[in-house]
Amino acid sequence: MISLDKKKHIINEINDYLFIAIGLACYAIGWTVFMLPYGITLGGVTGISALIYFATGIELQVPYFIINGLLLIAALKILGFKFCAKTIYAVVALTLFLKIGQELMKDESGEMVRLLGNEEDFMSCIIGACMCGLGVGVCFAHNGSTGGTDIIAAIINKYHDVSLGHVLLTIDIFIIASGYIVFHDIRRVLFGYVAMFIMSMVLDYYVNSMRQSVQFMIFSRKHQELADYINKDLHRGVTVLDGTGWYSKEPMKVIVVLTKKRDSVNFFRAIQMIDPNAFISQSNVRGVYGEGFDKIKVK
């Protein structure tokens, strides 16, 4: 018999792999539909692969797969097999998605189709960057990666409390700047920087919103029943404080809970079910560190 915890772990793993695939599909669409046809490149290994594509005609997925293979070998010891297993899965899946995307976007002559029209470089840059940022954000939020410089960012983030978007931003500045050697066109390089900025902002916004925590302060006469339910059924730690209503001068128990923002609906449902008359305060918390939340990372 498989235990309940084991079943939950398996379901969570399947959920992670499913969302990583969705994120990769979004990322591949951003590249093959909105970036490549307009000659716009971002950073990362995909950006390096794009520069090779524009310079030599070698399809994007070939250098992407080779470079990532080398990086994964180097990262296996540092990040561990669990992270690398998902990254290997992501690299293989994205290689396939990039190949499919390029094939679908080619016309009869083999040229990439410009979906938005010939004069829509800037709009394509914005849409492509948003889709790429969202795709990478989904992957990171589910313990995955698109490979490449994401692996380097994940290594740094493991030991230091540094924004993933900022790490990628620093690496990508140099990769995009090297595009001038291929294009000899400062306009395309500037488009690359605009796309990079938008992508990093979307990435940070998505990842931070998924990890955002909230604090509940619940004033209830049914504090014991509520605390037991939150602890046993919602699987969150509970602290019960002694309080005094200053107007009534009556003692009152105050339940304090820290949880993820995405769990807020479950908390309100539980409170409404047990004590509809409870007084509740919910506030956003910038950071929560410790068991069940983020690890403390210092430079």
PDB file of C-alpha atoms in Angstrom:
ATOM      1  CA  MET A   1       0.000   0.000   0.000  1.00  0.00           C
ATOM      2  CA  ILE A   2       1.239   3.467  -0.886  1.00  0.00           C
ATOM      3  CA  SER A   3       0.993   5.904   2.022  1.00  0.00           C
ATOM      4  CA  LEU A   4      -1.023   9.137   1.758  1.00  0.00           C
ATOM      5  CA  ASP A   5       2.136  11.270   1.918  1.00  0.00           C
ATOM      6  CA  LYS A   6       3.689   9.201  -0.878  1.00  0.00           C
ATOM      7  CA  LYS A   7       0.581   9.656  -3.044  1.00  0.00           C
ATOM      8  CA  LYS A   8       0.652  13.421  -2.457  1.00  0.00           C
ATOM      9  CA  HIS A   9       4.335  13.490  -3.375  1.00  0.00           C
ATOM     10  CA  ILE A  10       3.680  11.590  -6.630  1.00  0.00           C
ATOM     11  CA  ILE A  11       0.760  13.900  -7.511  1.00  0.00           C
ATOM     12  CA  ASN A  12       2.912  16.975  -6.817  1.00  0.00           C
ATOM     13  CA  GLU A  13       5.703  15.611  -9.016  1.00  0.00           C
ATOM     14  CA  ILE A  14       3.309  14.887 -11.885  1.00  0.00           C
ATOM     15  CA  ASN A  15       1.846  18.376 -11.443  1.00  0.00           C
ATOM     16  CA  ASP A  16       5.359  19.895 -11.614  1.00  0.00           C
ATOM     17  CA  TYR A  17       6.237  18.064 -14.824  1.00  0.00           C
ATOM     18  CA  LEU A  18       2.916  19.043 -16.425  1.00  0.00           C
ATOM     19  CA  PHE A  19       3.338  22.752 -15.629  1.00  0.00           C
ATOM     20  CA  ILE A  20       7.002  22.694 -16.699  1.00  0.00           C
ATOM     21  CA  ALA A  21       5.843  21.401 -20.101  1.00  0.00           C
ATOM     22  CA  ILE A  22       3.223  24.189 -20.307  1.00  0.00           C
ATOM     23  CA  GLY A  23       5.862  26.793 -19.409  1.00  0.00           C
ATOM     24  CA  LEU A  24       8.249  25.412 -22.035  1.00  0.00           C
ATOM     25  CA  ALA A  25       5.536  25.491 -24.702  1.00  0.00           C
ATOM     26  CA  CYS A  26       4.880  29.155 -23.850  1.00  0.00           C
ATOM     27  CA  TYR A  27       8.620  29.904 -24.016  1.00  0.00           C
ATOM     28  CA  ALA A  28       8.988  28.115 -27.373  1.00  0.00           C
ATOM     29  CA  ILE A  29       6.055  30.057 -28.850  1.00  0.00           C
ATOM     30  CA  GLY A  30       7.622  33.317 -27.708  1.00  0.00           C
ATOM     31  CA  TRP A  31      10.852  32.422 -29.511  1.00  0.00           C
ATOM     32  CA  THR A  32       9.655  30.768 -32.702  1.00  0.00           C
ATOM     33  CA  VAL A  33       6.565  32.896 -33.369  1.00  0.00           C
ATOM     34  CA  PHE A  34       7.629  36.352 -32.178  1.00  0.00           C
ATOM     35  CA  MET A  35      11.437  36.483 -31.880  1.00  0.00           C
ATOM     36  CA  LEU A  36      13.128  34.517 -34.670  1.00  0.00           C
ATOM     37  CA  PRO A  37      10.991  35.747 -37.599  1.00  0.00           C
ATOM     38  CA  TYR A  38      11.807  39.367 -36.679  1.00  0.00           C
ATOM     39  CA  GLY A  39      15.509  38.819 -36.069  1.00  0.00           C
ATOM     40  CA  ILE A  40      15.253  39.619 -32.347  1.00  0.00           C
ATOM     41  CA  THR A  41      17.372  37.712 -29.861  1.00  0.00           C
ATOM     42  CA  LEU A  42      17.348  37.410 -26.088  1.00  0.00           C
ATOM     43  CA  GLY A  43      20.049  36.165 -23.764  1.00  0.00           C
ATOM     44  CA  GLY A  44      20.695  32.717 -22.373  1.00  0.00           C
ATOM     45  CA  VAL A  45      21.680  29.601 -24.257  1.00  0.00           C
ATOM     46  CA  THR A  46      18.636  30.052 -26.494  1.00  0.00           C
ATOM     47  CA  GLY A  47      19.974  33.513 -27.366  1.00  0.00           C
ATOM     48  CA  ILE A  48      23.414  32.079 -28.176  1.00  0.00           C
ATOM     49  CA  SER A  49      21.702  29.417 -30.300  1.00  0.00           C
ATOM     50  CA  ALA A  50      19.694  32.133 -32.077  1.00  0.00           C
ATOM     51  CA  LEU A  51      22.897  34.031 -32.930  1.00  0.00           C
ATOM     52  CA  ILE A  52      24.362  30.811 -34.330  1.00  0.00           C
ATOM     53  CA  TYR A  53      21.136  30.323 -36.322  1.00  0.00           C
ATOM     54  CA  PHE A  54      21.283  33.842 -37.800  1.00  0.00           C
ATOM     55  CA  ALA A  55      24.996  33.514 -38.586  1.00  0.00           C
ATOM     56  CA  THR A  56      25.067  29.965 -39.994  1.00  0.00           C
ATOM     57  CA  GLY A  57      21.478  28.786 -40.579  1.00  0.00           C
ATOM     58  CA  ILE A  58      21.849  25.881 -38.120  1.00  0.00           C
ATOM     59  CA  GLU A  59      18.442  25.333 -36.540  1.00  0.00           C
ATOM     60  CA  LEU A  60      17.965  26.689 -33.029  1.00  0.00           C
ATOM     61  CA  GLN A  61      17.505  23.376 -31.221  1.00  0.00           C
ATOM     62  CA  VAL A  62      20.858  21.878 -32.279  1.00  0.00           C
ATOM     63  CA  PRO A  63      23.317  24.234 -30.467  1.00  0.00           C
ATOM     64  CA  TYR A  64      20.753  24.625 -27.657  1.00  0.00           C
ATOM     65  CA  PHE A  65      20.822  20.887 -26.948  1.00  0.00           C
ATOM     66  CA  ILE A  66      24.624  20.570 -27.167  1.00  0.00           C
ATOM     67  CA  ILE A  67      25.406  23.562 -24.888  1.00  0.00           C
ATOM     68  CA  ASN A  68      22.831  22.472 -22.308  1.00  0.00           C
ATOM     69  CA  GLY A  69      24.232  18.962 -22.243  1.00  0.00           C
ATOM     70  CA  LEU A  70      27.635  20.330 -21.244  1.00  0.00           C
ATOM     71  CA  LEU A  71      26.137  22.646 -18.585  1.00  0.00           C
ATOM     72  CA  LEU A  72      24.062  19.821 -17.086  1.00  0.00           C
ATOM     73  CA  ILE A  73      27.128  17.644 -16.642  1.00  0.00           C
ATOM     74  CA  ALA A  74      28.804  20.499 -14.758  1.00  0.00           C
ATOM     75  CA  ALA A  75      25.722  21.235 -12.618  1.00  0.00           C
ATOM     76  CA  LEU A  76      24.809  17.665 -11.634  1.00  0.00           C
ATOM     77  CA  LYS A  77      26.895  17.666  -8.446  1.00  0.00           C
ATOM     78  CA  ILE A  78      25.863  21.136  -7.258  1.00  0.00           C
ATOM     79  CA  LEU A  79      22.116  21.087  -7.896  1.00  0.00           C
ATOM     80  CA  GLY A  80      21.545  17.395  -7.293  1.00  0.00           C
ATOM     81  CA  PHE A  81      19.838  14.751  -9.393  1.00  0.00           C
ATOM     82  CA  LYS A  82      16.265  15.869  -8.576  1.00  0.00           C
ATOM     83  CA  PHE A  83      16.752  19.359 -10.042  1.00  0.00           C
ATOM     84  CA  CYS A  84      18.821  18.046 -12.939  1.00  0.00           C
ATOM     85  CA  ALA A  85      16.246  15.341 -13.726  1.00  0.00           C
ATOM     86  CA  LYS A  86      13.621  18.020 -14.280  1.00  0.00           C
ATOM     87  CA  THR A  87      16.115  20.153 -16.182  1.00  0.00           C
ATOM     88  CA  ILE A  88      17.042  17.232 -18.466  1.00  0.00           C
ATOM     89  CA  TYR A  89      13.325  16.707 -19.063  1.00  0.00           C
ATOM     90  CA  ALA A  90      12.960  20.438 -19.786  1.00  0.00           C
ATOM     91  CA  VAL A  91      15.928  20.546 -22.174  1.00  0.00           C
ATOM     92  CA  VAL A  92      14.653  17.556 -24.171  1.00  0.00           C
ATOM     93  CA  ALA A  93      11.073  18.912 -24.222  1.00  0.00           C
ATOM     94  CA  LEU A  94      12.146  22.430 -25.219  1.00  0.00           C
ATOM     95  CA  THR A  95      14.409  21.058 -27.952  1.00  0.00           C
ATOM     96  CA  LEU A  96      11.345  19.279 -29.366  1.00  0.00           C
ATOM     97  CA  PHE A  97       9.085  22.345 -28.969  1.00  0.00           C
ATOM     98  CA  LEU A  98      11.621  24.620 -30.687  1.00  0.00           C
ATOM     99  CA  LYS A  99      11.911  22.212 -33.617  1.00  0.00           C
ATOM    100  CA  ILE A 100       8.115  21.939 -33.977  1.00  0.00           C
ATOM    101  CA  GLY A 101       7.689  25.711 -33.661  1.00  0.00           C
ATOM    102  CA  GLN A 102      10.252  26.463 -36.376  1.00  0.00           C
ATOM    103  CA  GLU A 103       8.723  23.923 -38.734  1.00  0.00           C
ATOM    104  CA  LEU A 104       5.239  25.363 -38.266  1.00  0.00           C
ATOM    105  CA  MET A 105       6.411  28.947 -38.836  1.00  0.00           C
ATOM    106  CA  LYS A 106       8.198  28.260 -42.146  1.00  0.00           C
ATOM    107  CA  ASP A 107       6.492  28.988 -45.445  1.00  0.00           C
ATOM    108  CA  GLU A 108       6.918  27.012 -48.687  1.00  0.00           C
ATOM    109  CA  SER A 109      10.233  28.725 -49.427  1.00  0.00           C
ATOM    110  CA  GLY A 110      11.614  27.875 -45.995  1.00  0.00           C
ATOM    111  CA  GLU A 111      11.474  31.450 -44.669  1.00  0.00           C
ATOM    112  CA  MET A 112      10.005  32.246 -41.244  1.00  0.00           C
ATOM    113  CA  VAL A 113       6.500  33.743 -41.428  1.00  0.00           C
ATOM    114  CA  ARG A 114       6.037  37.137 -39.741  1.00  0.00           C
ATOM    115  CA  LEU A 115       2.716  36.620 -37.985  1.00  0.00           C
ATOM    116  CA  LEU A 116       2.142  40.290 -37.060  1.00  0.00           C
ATOM    117  CA  GLY A 117       3.269  41.755 -40.385  1.00  0.00           C
ATOM    118  CA  ASN A 118       6.536  43.184 -41.668  1.00  0.00           C
ATOM    119  CA  GLU A 119       6.562  46.454 -39.709  1.00  0.00           C
ATOM    120  CA  GLU A 120       5.629  45.114 -36.271  1.00  0.00           C
ATOM    121  CA  ASP A 121       9.110  44.420 -34.873  1.00  0.00           C
ATOM    122  CA  PHE A 122       8.545  46.278 -31.608  1.00  0.00           C
ATOM    123  CA  MET A 123       5.132  44.749 -30.879  1.00  0.00           C
ATOM    124  CA  SER A 124       6.507  41.295 -31.636  1.00  0.00           C
ATOM    125  CA  CYS A 125       9.430  42.036 -29.292  1.00  0.00           C
ATOM    126  CA  ILE A 126       7.054  42.894 -26.427  1.00  0.00           C
ATOM    127  CA  ILE A 127       4.727  39.912 -26.924  1.00  0.00           C
ATOM    128  CA  GLY A 128       7.605  37.462 -27.362  1.00  0.00           C
ATOM    129  CA  ALA A 129       9.405  38.738 -24.252  1.00  0.00           C
ATOM    130  CA  CYS A 130       6.233  38.458 -22.146  1.00  0.00           C
ATOM    131  CA  MET A 131       5.645  34.879 -23.292  1.00  0.00           C
ATOM    132  CA  CYS A 132       9.275  33.905 -22.683  1.00  0.00           C
ATOM    133  CA  GLY A 133       9.259  35.493 -19.198  1.00  0.00           C
ATOM    134  CA  LEU A 134       6.001  33.788 -18.295  1.00  0.00           C
ATOM    135  CA  GLY A 135       7.280  30.441 -19.575  1.00  0.00           C
ATOM    136  CA  VAL A 136      10.501  30.625 -17.544  1.00  0.00           C
ATOM    137  CA  GLY A 137       8.516  31.802 -14.491  1.00  0.00           C
ATOM    138  CA  VAL A 138       6.185  28.799 -14.677  1.00  0.00           C
ATOM    139  CA  CYS A 139       9.191  26.468 -14.914  1.00  0.00           C
ATOM    140  CA  PHE A 140      10.960  28.029 -11.908  1.00  0.00           C
ATOM    141  CA  ALA A 141       7.767  28.086  -9.813  1.00  0.00           C
ATOM    142  CA  HIS A 142       7.482  24.316 -10.297  1.00  0.00           C
ATOM    143  CA  ASN A 143      11.120  23.528  -9.460  1.00  0.00           C
ATOM    144  CA  GLY A 144      12.196  23.272 -13.069  1.00  0.00           C
ATOM    145  CA  SER A 145      14.328  25.199 -15.518  1.00  0.00           C
ATOM    146  CA  THR A 146      14.651  25.878 -19.223  1.00  0.00           C
ATOM    147  CA  GLY A 147      18.312  24.970 -18.879  1.00  0.00           C
ATOM    148  CA  GLY A 148      21.217  27.113 -20.038  1.00  0.00           C
ATOM    149  CA  THR A 149      21.885  30.248 -18.006  1.00  0.00           C
ATOM    150  CA  ASP A 150      18.873  29.299 -15.832  1.00  0.00           C
ATOM    151  CA  ILE A 151      21.130  26.555 -14.453  1.00  0.00           C
ATOM    152  CA  ILE A 152      23.756  29.167 -13.535  1.00  0.00           C
ATOM    153  CA  ALA A 153      21.036  31.359 -11.963  1.00  0.00           C
ATOM    154  CA  ALA A 154      19.686  28.392  -9.990  1.00  0.00           C
ATOM    155  CA  ILE A 155      23.180  27.600  -8.640  1.00  0.00           C
ATOM    156  CA  ILE A 156      23.660  31.201  -7.449  1.00  0.00           C
ATOM    157  CA  ASN A 157      20.127  31.357  -6.022  1.00  0.00           C
ATOM    158  CA  LYS A 158      20.745  28.147  -4.061  1.00  0.00           C
ATOM    159  CA  TYR A 159      23.414  29.815  -1.916  1.00  0.00           C
ATOM    160  CA  HIS A 160      22.509  33.513  -2.059  1.00  0.00           C
ATOM    161  CA  ASP A 161      19.250  35.433  -1.695  1.00  0.00           C
ATOM    162  CA  VAL A 162      19.553  37.001  -5.154  1.00  0.00           C
ATOM    163  CA  SER A 163      16.659  37.636  -7.533  1.00  0.00           C
ATOM    164  CA  LEU A 164      16.559  35.091 -10.353  1.00  0.00           C
ATOM    165  CA  GLY A 165      15.618  37.818 -12.806  1.00  0.00           C
ATOM    166  CA  HIS A 166      18.608  39.962 -11.833  1.00  0.00           C
ATOM    167  CA  VAL A 167      21.043  37.060 -12.247  1.00  0.00           C
ATOM    168  CA  LEU A 168      19.702  36.303 -15.717  1.00  0.00           C
ATOM    169  CA  LEU A 169      19.720  40.015 -16.536  1.00  0.00           C
ATOM    170  CA  THR A 170      23.450  40.329 -15.836  1.00  0.00           C
ATOM    171  CA  ILE A 171      24.375  37.291 -17.935  1.00  0.00           C
ATOM    172  CA  ASP A 172      22.075  38.233 -20.797  1.00  0.00           C
ATOM    173  CA  ILE A 173      23.487  41.778 -21.192  1.00  0.00           C
ATOM    174  CA  PHE A 174      26.722  40.339 -22.586  1.00  0.00           C
ATOM    175  CA  ILE A 175      25.014  37.793 -24.842  1.00  0.00           C
ATOM    176  CA  ILE A 176      22.679  40.355 -26.445  1.00  0.00           C
ATOM    177  CA  ALA A 177      25.517  42.853 -26.927  1.00  0.00           C
ATOM    178  CA  SER A 178      27.422  40.223 -28.916  1.00  0.00           C
ATOM    179  CA  GLY A 179      24.496  40.214 -31.377  1.00  0.00           C
ATOM    180  CA  TYR A 180      25.994  43.326 -32.966  1.00  0.00           C
ATOM    181  CA  ILE A 181      28.795  41.140 -34.337  1.00  0.00           C
ATOM    182  CA  VAL A 182      26.188  39.097 -36.231  1.00  0.00           C
ATOM    183  CA  PHE A 183      23.665  41.779 -37.239  1.00  0.00           C
ATOM    184  CA  HIS A 184      25.813  44.944 -37.439  1.00  0.00           C
ATOM    185  CA  ASP A 185      22.559  46.680 -36.493  1.00  0.00           C
ATOM    186  CA  ILE A 186      22.299  48.594 -33.195  1.00  0.00           C
ATOM    187  CA  ARG A 187      18.492  48.670 -33.553  1.00  0.00           C
ATOM    188  CA  ARG A 188      18.225  44.904 -33.168  1.00  0.00           C
ATOM    189  CA  VAL A 189      20.534  44.968 -30.161  1.00  0.00           C
ATOM    190  CA  LEU A 190      18.339  47.634 -28.532  1.00  0.00           C
ATOM    191  CA  PHE A 191      15.254  45.521 -29.240  1.00  0.00           C
ATOM    192  CA  GLY A 192      17.052  42.655 -27.530  1.00  0.00           C
ATOM    193  CA  TYR A 193      17.637  44.774 -24.433  1.00  0.00           C
ATOM    194  CA  VAL A 194      13.990  45.864 -24.343  1.00  0.00           C
ATOM    195  CA  ALA A 195      12.892  42.231 -24.627  1.00  0.00           C
ATOM    196  CA  MET A 196      15.367  41.187 -21.924  1.00  0.00           C
ATOM    197  CA  PHE A 197      14.063  43.839 -19.508  1.00  0.00           C
ATOM    198  CA  ILE A 198      10.419  42.872 -20.091  1.00  0.00           C
ATOM    199  CA  MET A 199      11.198  39.173 -19.741  1.00  0.00           C
ATOM    200  CA  SER A 200      13.051  39.612 -16.431  1.00  0.00           C
ATOM    201  CA  MET A 201      10.208  41.752 -15.020  1.00  0.00           C
ATOM    202  CA  VAL A 202       7.550  39.209 -16.012  1.00  0.00           C
ATOM    203  CA  LEU A 203       9.687  36.384 -14.602  1.00  0.00           C
ATOM    204  CA  ASP A 204      10.205  38.096 -11.246  1.00  0.00           C
ATOM    205  CA  TYR A 205       6.559  39.147 -10.999  1.00  0.00           C
ATOM    206  CA  TYR A 206       5.270  35.624 -11.655  1.00  0.00           C
ATOM    207  CA  VAL A 207       7.726  33.828  -9.345  1.00  0.00           C
ATOM    208  CA  ASN A 208       7.297  36.333  -6.489  1.00  0.00           C
ATOM    209  CA  SER A 209       3.498  36.302  -6.752  1.00  0.00           C
ATOM    210  CA  MET A 210       3.512  32.500  -6.569  1.00  0.00           C
ATOM    211  CA  ARG A 211       5.741  32.559  -3.478  1.00  0.00           C
ATOM    212  CA  GLN A 212       4.047  35.479  -1.737  1.00  0.00           C
ATOM    213  CA  SER A 213       2.977  34.744   1.829  1.00  0.00           C
ATOM    214  CA  VAL A 214       0.210  36.194   3.981  1.00  0.00           C
ATOM    215  CA  GLN A 215      -0.399  36.460   7.715  1.00  0.00           C
ATOM    216  CA  PHE A 216      -3.774  35.724   9.262  1.00  0.00           C
ATOM    217  CA  MET A 217      -4.792  37.034  12.675  1.00  0.00           C
ATOM    218  CA  ILE A 218      -8.082  35.396  13.673  1.00  0.00           C
ATOM    219  CA  PHE A 219     -10.085  36.536  16.714  1.00  0.00           C
ATOM    220  CA  SER A 220     -12.566  33.785  17.541  1.00  0.00           C
ATOM    221  CA  ARG A 221     -14.366  32.253  20.512  1.00  0.00           C
ATOM    222  CA  LYS A 222     -13.993  28.906  18.732  1.00  0.00           C
ATOM    223  CA  HIS A 223     -10.221  29.263  18.646  1.00  0.00           C
ATOM    224  CA  GLN A 224      -9.500  25.674  19.673  1.00  0.00           C
ATOM    225  CA  GLU A 225     -11.662  24.158  16.944  1.00  0.00           C
ATOM    226  CA  LEU A 226     -10.218  26.535  14.336  1.00  0.00           C
ATOM    227  CA  ALA A 227      -6.624  25.924  15.424  1.00  0.00           C
ATOM    228  CA  ASP A 228      -7.089  22.141  15.278  1.00  0.00           C
ATOM    229  CA  TYR A 229      -8.637  22.305  11.812  1.00  0.00           C
ATOM    230  CA  ILE A 230      -5.896  24.588  10.428  1.00  0.00           C
ATOM    231  CA  ASN A 231      -3.197  22.402  11.922  1.00  0.00           C
ATOM    232  CA  LYS A 232      -4.580  18.981  10.958  1.00  0.00           C
ATOM    233  CA  ASP A 233      -6.580  19.623   7.767  1.00  0.00           C
ATOM    234  CA  LEU A 234      -4.803  22.613   6.211  1.00  0.00           C
ATOM    235  CA  HIS A 235      -1.370  21.429   7.393  1.00  0.00           C
ATOM    236  CA  ARG A 236      -0.202  24.802   8.661  1.00  0.00           C
ATOM    237  CA  GLY A 237       1.470  25.755  11.912  1.00  0.00           C
ATOM    238  CA  VAL A 238      -0.658  27.735  14.362  1.00  0.00           C
ATOM    239  CA  THR A 239       0.278  30.100  17.182  1.00  0.00           C
ATOM    240  CA  VAL A 240      -2.379  31.075  19.741  1.00  0.00           C
ATOM    241  CA  LEU A 241      -1.813  34.336  21.628  1.00  0.00           C
ATOM    242  CA  ASP A 242      -3.576  35.725  24.691  1.00  0.00           C
ATOM    243  CA  GLY A 243      -5.431  38.981  24.059  1.00  0.00           C
ATOM    244  CA  THR A 244      -7.890  41.262  25.831  1.00  0.00           C
ATOM    245  CA  GLY A 245     -10.758  43.169  24.274  1.00  0.00           C
ATOM    246  CA  TRP A 246     -10.178  46.661  25.661  1.00  0.00           C
ATOM    247  CA  TYR A 247     -13.788  47.770  25.347  1.00  0.00           C
ATOM    248  CA  SER A 248     -15.298  44.633  26.923  1.00  0.00           C
ATOM    249  CA  LYS A 249     -12.243  43.877  29.107  1.00  0.00           C
ATOM    250  CA  GLU A 250     -12.843  40.221  28.269  1.00  0.00           C
ATOM    251  CA  PRO A 251      -9.991  37.788  27.486  1.00  0.00           C
ATOM    252  CA  MET A 252      -9.758  36.651  23.858  1.00  0.00           C
ATOM    253  CA  LYS A 253      -7.543  34.138  22.066  1.00  0.00           C
ATOM    254  CA  VAL A 254      -5.859  35.300  18.871  1.00  0.00           C
ATOM    255  CA  ILE A 255      -4.821  32.744  16.235  1.00  0.00           C
ATOM    256  CA  VAL A 256      -1.776  33.713  14.155  1.00  0.00           C
ATOM    257  CA  VAL A 257      -1.036  31.772  10.956  1.00  0.00           C
ATOM    258  CA  LEU A 258       1.499  32.293   8.162  1.00  0.00           C
ATOM    259  CA  THR A 259       0.658  30.661   4.837  1.00  0.00           C
ATOM    260  CA  LYS A 260       1.017  31.019   1.081  1.00  0.00           C
ATOM    261  CA  LYS A 261      -1.277  33.544  -0.583  1.00  0.00           C
ATOM    262  CA  ARG A 262      -2.683  30.845  -2.870  1.00  0.00           C
ATOM    263  CA  ASP A 263      -4.056  29.040   0.234  1.00  0.00           C
ATOM    264  CA  SER A 264      -6.082  32.071   1.405  1.00  0.00           C
ATOM    265  CA  VAL A 265      -9.371  30.826  -0.064  1.00  0.00           C
ATOM    266  CA  ASN A 266      -9.111  27.554   1.892  1.00  0.00           C
ATOM    267  CA  PHE A 267      -8.563  29.510   5.109  1.00  0.00           C
ATOM    268  CA  PHE A 268     -11.594  31.730   4.576  1.00  0.00           C
ATOM    269  CA  ARG A 269     -13.738  28.691   3.795  1.00  0.00           C
ATOM    270  CA  ALA A 270     -12.581  26.976   6.987  1.00  0.00           C
ATOM    271  CA  ILE A 271     -13.230  30.067   9.121  1.00  0.00           C
ATOM    272  CA  GLN A 272     -16.664  30.600   7.589  1.00  0.00           C
ATOM    273  CA  MET A 273     -17.549  26.952   8.215  1.00  0.00           C
ATOM    274  CA  ILE A 274     -16.408  26.877  11.868  1.00  0.00           C
ATOM    275  CA  ASP A 275     -17.035  30.433  13.088  1.00  0.00           C
ATOM    276  CA  PRO A 276     -18.786  32.838  10.685  1.00  0.00           C
ATOM    277  CA  ASN A 277     -18.632  35.542  13.389  1.00  0.00           C
ATOM    278  CA  ALA A 278     -14.843  35.468  13.663  1.00  0.00           C
ATOM    279  CA  PHE A 279     -12.895  38.715  13.197  1.00  0.00           C
ATOM    280  CA  ILE A 280     -10.103  38.262  10.656  1.00  0.00           C
ATOM    281  CA  SER A 281      -7.101  40.330   9.634  1.00  0.00           C
ATOM    282  CA  GLN A 282      -5.134  39.316   6.529  1.00  0.00           C
ATOM    283  CA  SER A 283      -1.916  41.077   5.544  1.00  0.00           C
ATOM    284  CA  ASN A 284       0.766  40.499   2.921  1.00  0.00           C
ATOM    285  CA  VAL A 285       4.165  39.453   4.248  1.00  0.00           C
ATOM    286  CA  ARG A 286       7.302  40.391   2.337  1.00  0.00           C
ATOM    287  CA  GLY A 287       9.264  37.299   3.357  1.00  0.00           C
ATOM    288  CA  VAL A 288       8.767  34.221   5.521  1.00  0.00           C
ATOM    289  CA  TYR A 289      11.768  32.050   6.308  1.00  0.00           C
ATOM    290  CA  GLY A 290      11.865  28.721   8.091  1.00  0.00           C
ATOM    291  CA  GLU A 291      10.302  25.279   7.877  1.00  0.00           C
ATOM    292  CA  GLY A 292       7.649  25.085   5.175  1.00  0.00           C
ATOM    293  CA  PHE A 293       8.707  28.415   3.626  1.00  0.00           C
ATOM    294  CA  ASP A 294      11.901  29.843   2.105  1.00  0.00           C
ATOM    295  CA  LYS A 295      15.349  28.959   3.375  1.00  0.00           C
ATOM    296  CA  ILE A 296      17.478  31.698   4.903  1.00  0.00           C
ATOM    297  CA  LYS A 297      20.193  32.703   2.422  1.00  0.00           C
ATOM    298  CA  VAL A 298      22.910  35.223   3.241  1.00  0.00           C
ATOM    299  CA  LYS A 299      25.927  36.410   1.312  1.00  0.00           C
TER     300      LYS A 299
END
